[in-house]
Structures are given as structure tokens and as C-alpha cells.
Coordinates of C-alpha atoms in Angstrom, one line a residue:
M1 CA -32.2 -19.2 5.9
K2 CA -32.1 -16.5 8.6
N3 CA -28.8 -17.9 9.9
I4 CA -27.2 -17.7 6.5
K5 CA -28.2 -14.0 6.3
L6 CA -26.8 -13.3 9.7
L7 CA -23.5 -15.0 8.8
G8 CA -23.3 -13.3 5.4
L9 CA -23.3 -9.7 6.7
P10 CA -20.2 -10.0 9.0
L11 CA -18.4 -11.9 6.3
L12 CA -19.1 -9.2 3.8
L13 CA -18.0 -6.5 6.3
L14 CA -14.8 -8.4 7.0
V15 CA -14.0 -8.7 3.2
F16 CA -14.7 -4.9 2.8
I17 CA -12.5 -3.9 5.7
S18 CA -9.6 -6.1 4.7
S19 CA -9.7 -4.8 1.1
C20 CA -9.4 -1.3 2.4
S21 CA -6.3 -1.9 4.4
S22 CA -4.2 -3.8 1.9
V23 CA -1.2 -2.4 0.2
S24 CA -0.4 -3.5 -3.4
V25 CA 3.4 -3.8 -3.8
L26 CA 5.6 -4.0 -6.8
S27 CA 9.4 -3.9 -7.0
D28 CA 12.0 -3.6 -9.7
Y29 CA 15.8 -3.9 -9.6
D30 CA 19.0 -3.9 -11.6
Q31 CA 19.9 -7.5 -12.3
K32 CA 23.6 -6.7 -12.4
A33 CA 23.7 -5.2 -8.9
D34 CA 25.5 -7.1 -6.2
F35 CA 22.9 -6.8 -3.3
N36 CA 25.1 -8.9 -1.0
G37 CA 27.7 -6.1 -1.0
Y38 CA 25.3 -3.5 0.5
K39 CA 25.6 -3.2 4.2
S40 CA 25.1 0.5 5.1
Y41 CA 22.8 3.3 4.0
A42 CA 22.0 7.0 4.4
F43 CA 19.1 9.1 3.4
Y44 CA 19.3 11.0 0.1
K45 CA 18.2 14.4 1.3
T46 CA 17.9 15.9 -2.2
G47 CA 15.4 13.3 -3.3
I48 CA 13.5 13.3 0.0
D49 CA 13.1 17.1 -0.1
K50 CA 11.2 16.8 -3.4
A51 CA 8.5 14.4 -1.9
Q52 CA 5.3 16.3 -1.9
I53 CA 4.0 15.4 1.6
S54 CA 4.2 17.1 5.0
D55 CA 7.5 17.2 6.8
L56 CA 5.8 15.2 9.6
D57 CA 4.8 12.5 7.3
K58 CA 8.3 12.4 5.8
K59 CA 9.7 11.9 9.3
R60 CA 7.2 9.1 9.9
I61 CA 8.3 7.4 6.7
L62 CA 12.0 7.8 7.3
R63 CA 11.6 6.4 10.9
A64 CA 9.7 3.4 9.5
I65 CA 12.5 2.9 6.8
E66 CA 15.2 3.1 9.6
T67 CA 13.4 0.4 11.5
E68 CA 13.0 -1.9 8.5
M69 CA 16.6 -1.4 7.4
S70 CA 18.0 -2.2 10.8
T71 CA 15.9 -5.4 11.0
R72 CA 17.6 -6.4 7.7
G73 CA 21.1 -5.8 9.2
F74 CA 21.8 -2.4 7.6
V75 CA 23.6 0.3 9.5
K76 CA 23.2 4.0 9.0
S77 CA 26.5 5.5 7.9
E78 CA 28.3 8.7 6.8
K79 CA 29.9 6.7 4.0
P80 CA 27.0 4.4 2.9
D81 CA 26.8 1.7 0.3
L82 CA 23.2 2.8 -0.5
L83 CA 21.3 6.0 -0.6
V84 CA 17.6 5.8 0.3
S85 CA 15.2 8.2 -1.4
I86 CA 11.4 8.4 -1.4
F87 CA 8.8 9.7 -3.8
T88 CA 5.0 10.0 -3.2
K89 CA 1.9 10.4 -5.3
E90 CA -1.7 10.7 -4.3
Q91 CA -5.0 10.8 -6.2
E92 CA -8.6 10.9 -5.4
R93 CA -10.5 7.7 -6.2
V94 CA -14.3 7.8 -6.6
D95 CA -16.2 4.5 -6.6
V96 CA -19.8 4.2 -7.7
Y97 CA -21.7 1.1 -6.5
N98 CA -25.0 0.1 -8.2
N99 CA -26.8 -2.0 -5.6
N100 CA -29.7 -3.2 -7.8
Y101 CA -30.1 -7.0 -7.6
G102 CA -31.7 -9.1 -10.3
W103 CA -31.3 -10.0 -13.9
G104 CA -33.0 -8.9 -17.2
G105 CA -34.4 -5.5 -16.4
A106 CA -37.0 -4.5 -13.9
W107 CA -39.1 -7.7 -14.0
G108 CA -38.1 -11.3 -13.6
W109 CA -36.4 -13.7 -11.3
G110 CA -33.3 -12.7 -9.6
Y111 CA -31.2 -13.1 -6.5
N112 CA -31.8 -10.9 -3.5
P113 CA -29.6 -11.7 -0.5
W114 CA -32.7 -11.5 1.8
A115 CA -35.2 -13.5 -0.3
W116 CA -35.8 -15.5 -3.5
G117 CA -38.6 -14.7 -5.9
P118 CA -39.9 -12.4 -8.6
G119 CA -39.9 -8.7 -8.2
F120 CA -38.3 -5.4 -9.1
G121 CA -35.1 -5.8 -7.2
W122 CA -34.2 -3.0 -4.9
G123 CA -31.2 -1.1 -3.9
G124 CA -29.7 2.1 -5.1
T125 CA -26.5 3.8 -6.1
S126 CA -23.9 4.8 -3.6
V127 CA -20.8 6.8 -4.1
S128 CA -17.6 6.7 -2.0
A129 CA -14.5 8.8 -2.3
S130 CA -11.0 7.9 -0.9
T131 CA -7.4 8.9 -1.4
Q132 CA -5.2 6.4 -3.2
G133 CA -1.6 6.9 -2.3
S134 CA 1.7 5.6 -3.8
L135 CA 5.0 5.5 -1.9
Y136 CA 8.1 4.8 -3.8
I137 CA 11.3 3.8 -2.0
D138 CA 14.5 4.1 -4.2
L139 CA 17.8 2.5 -3.3
I140 CA 20.7 4.1 -5.1
D141 CA 24.2 2.7 -5.3
N142 CA 26.4 5.4 -3.7
K143 CA 29.5 4.6 -5.8
T144 CA 27.8 4.6 -9.2
N145 CA 24.9 7.0 -8.3
E146 CA 22.6 4.6 -10.1
L147 CA 19.2 3.3 -9.0
V148 CA 19.6 -0.4 -8.1
W149 CA 16.2 -1.2 -6.5
Q150 CA 12.8 0.5 -6.4
G151 CA 9.8 -0.6 -4.4
K152 CA 6.3 0.8 -4.8
G153 CA 3.3 0.5 -2.5
V154 CA -0.2 1.6 -3.5
G155 CA -3.1 1.7 -1.1
T156 CA -5.8 3.7 0.4
L157 CA -4.7 6.4 2.8
S158 CA -6.9 7.2 5.7
N159 CA -7.7 10.9 6.1
T160 CA -7.6 10.7 9.9
S161 CA -6.6 13.1 12.6
N162 CA -5.7 10.0 14.7
I163 CA -1.9 10.2 14.7
A164 CA -1.4 6.6 15.9
K165 CA -3.5 5.2 13.0
K166 CA -1.6 7.3 10.5
E167 CA 1.7 6.1 12.0
E168 CA 0.6 2.5 11.8
R169 CA -0.6 2.9 8.2
I170 CA 2.8 4.4 7.2
K171 CA 4.7 1.5 8.9
E172 CA 2.5 -1.0 7.1
F173 CA 3.3 0.7 3.7
V174 CA 7.0 0.7 4.4
S175 CA 7.1 -2.8 5.8
Q176 CA 5.3 -4.4 2.9
I177 CA 7.4 -2.5 0.3
L178 CA 10.7 -3.5 1.9
E179 CA 9.6 -7.1 2.2
Q180 CA 10.5 -7.2 -1.5
Y181 CA 14.1 -6.4 -0.6
P182 CA 16.6 -7.9 -1.4
P183 CA 15.3 -9.2 -4.7
N184 CA 17.4 -12.4 -4.6
A185 CA 15.6 -13.5 -1.4
V186 CA 12.2 -12.6 -2.9
A187 CA 13.0 -14.7 -6.0
M188 CA 13.8 -17.7 -3.8
K189 CA 10.4 -17.7 -2.0

């Protein structure tokens, strides 16, 4: 029984850590757009300037987008097929955890991860706060000036002063969002 308890704690910790680092991704697109015709891009400065994040984080996002676009065969151009814009949102998220184990009130039989038997159950309530962030990447047809693809990534942002960790998190957001592009390739998976 002691071995099961010792294995359970690292497994629980691993699940908790992996759930904190994931990015939930959605995408939407214009079904009439010819995505095979898009070969070049440029950043849409007007849209990017409206993003309510620091200029340093904007630079990090744009560098990550440049990297991802080049791996997909796109070239940056003065006369692009696509304009790339970004939009961000953030909100505080508060989670309340009730760690009381057991069933049916204060008395009775219930499961306790350290022992089986009757009792009150024990635990407590804990509260954690985090910042939930959303990054939108819009791809706009330069000829028609219409949105043809939008990707959205939602995940927990780390409020860290460690620049390398922040840079990695931004790359992760951008990479996972742009995995959804082009939509025809995603549909074939």
C-alpha cells in the first residue's frame, strides 16, 4: 500500500504540471479561400499596434510567427499574399479547491488516499490564481482585405521574470496555433 501512495504523488504532480502548460487551440477559416495560392506574408502593423501587450512581447510573438511561417514555406514580402495580425486578451482566473475526502457528510466511510476507514475526512480549501491568456492570429487576404483564417490559443500565462521561460511559452502558443494552418492539411489528418 505504501508503494501505491509513493507512486500516486509523482503521477498526480505530473498531471498537474502538464495541465498547466497546455494550450487549447481553435481555428476557423473561409471555406472559399484558396490557401494553396498564398506564398508570402507581411505583418499588418495597424492591427498589431492595437494588441494590448508590451512592445517586447509583441516582438517575441512576431519573431515566433516569422519562424513558424518560414517553416511552412512562406516568405516575407513587400507585396504579400497574406497580412498577419495579432490580437490578445487576458483575464485573471481563480480556482477554489475543496480537499475534503469522503462521502455523505462528516461521518461515514469514504476514500482517503492515505488510508481506508471511517472518519471525518480531512483536508481543506485552497485557492490559486493565474492569468489566462488568449492569442489570436489573423491571416488576411491582401487583395480582398478579408479575413481568411483565424487561429486562437488559450492557456495559462506564467507571470515570470525569467525571459527565457516567457520566450518559450510564447513560441509554444504560436507553434500550436499555426499547427492548424493550412486548414486543408488539418482536415486531412
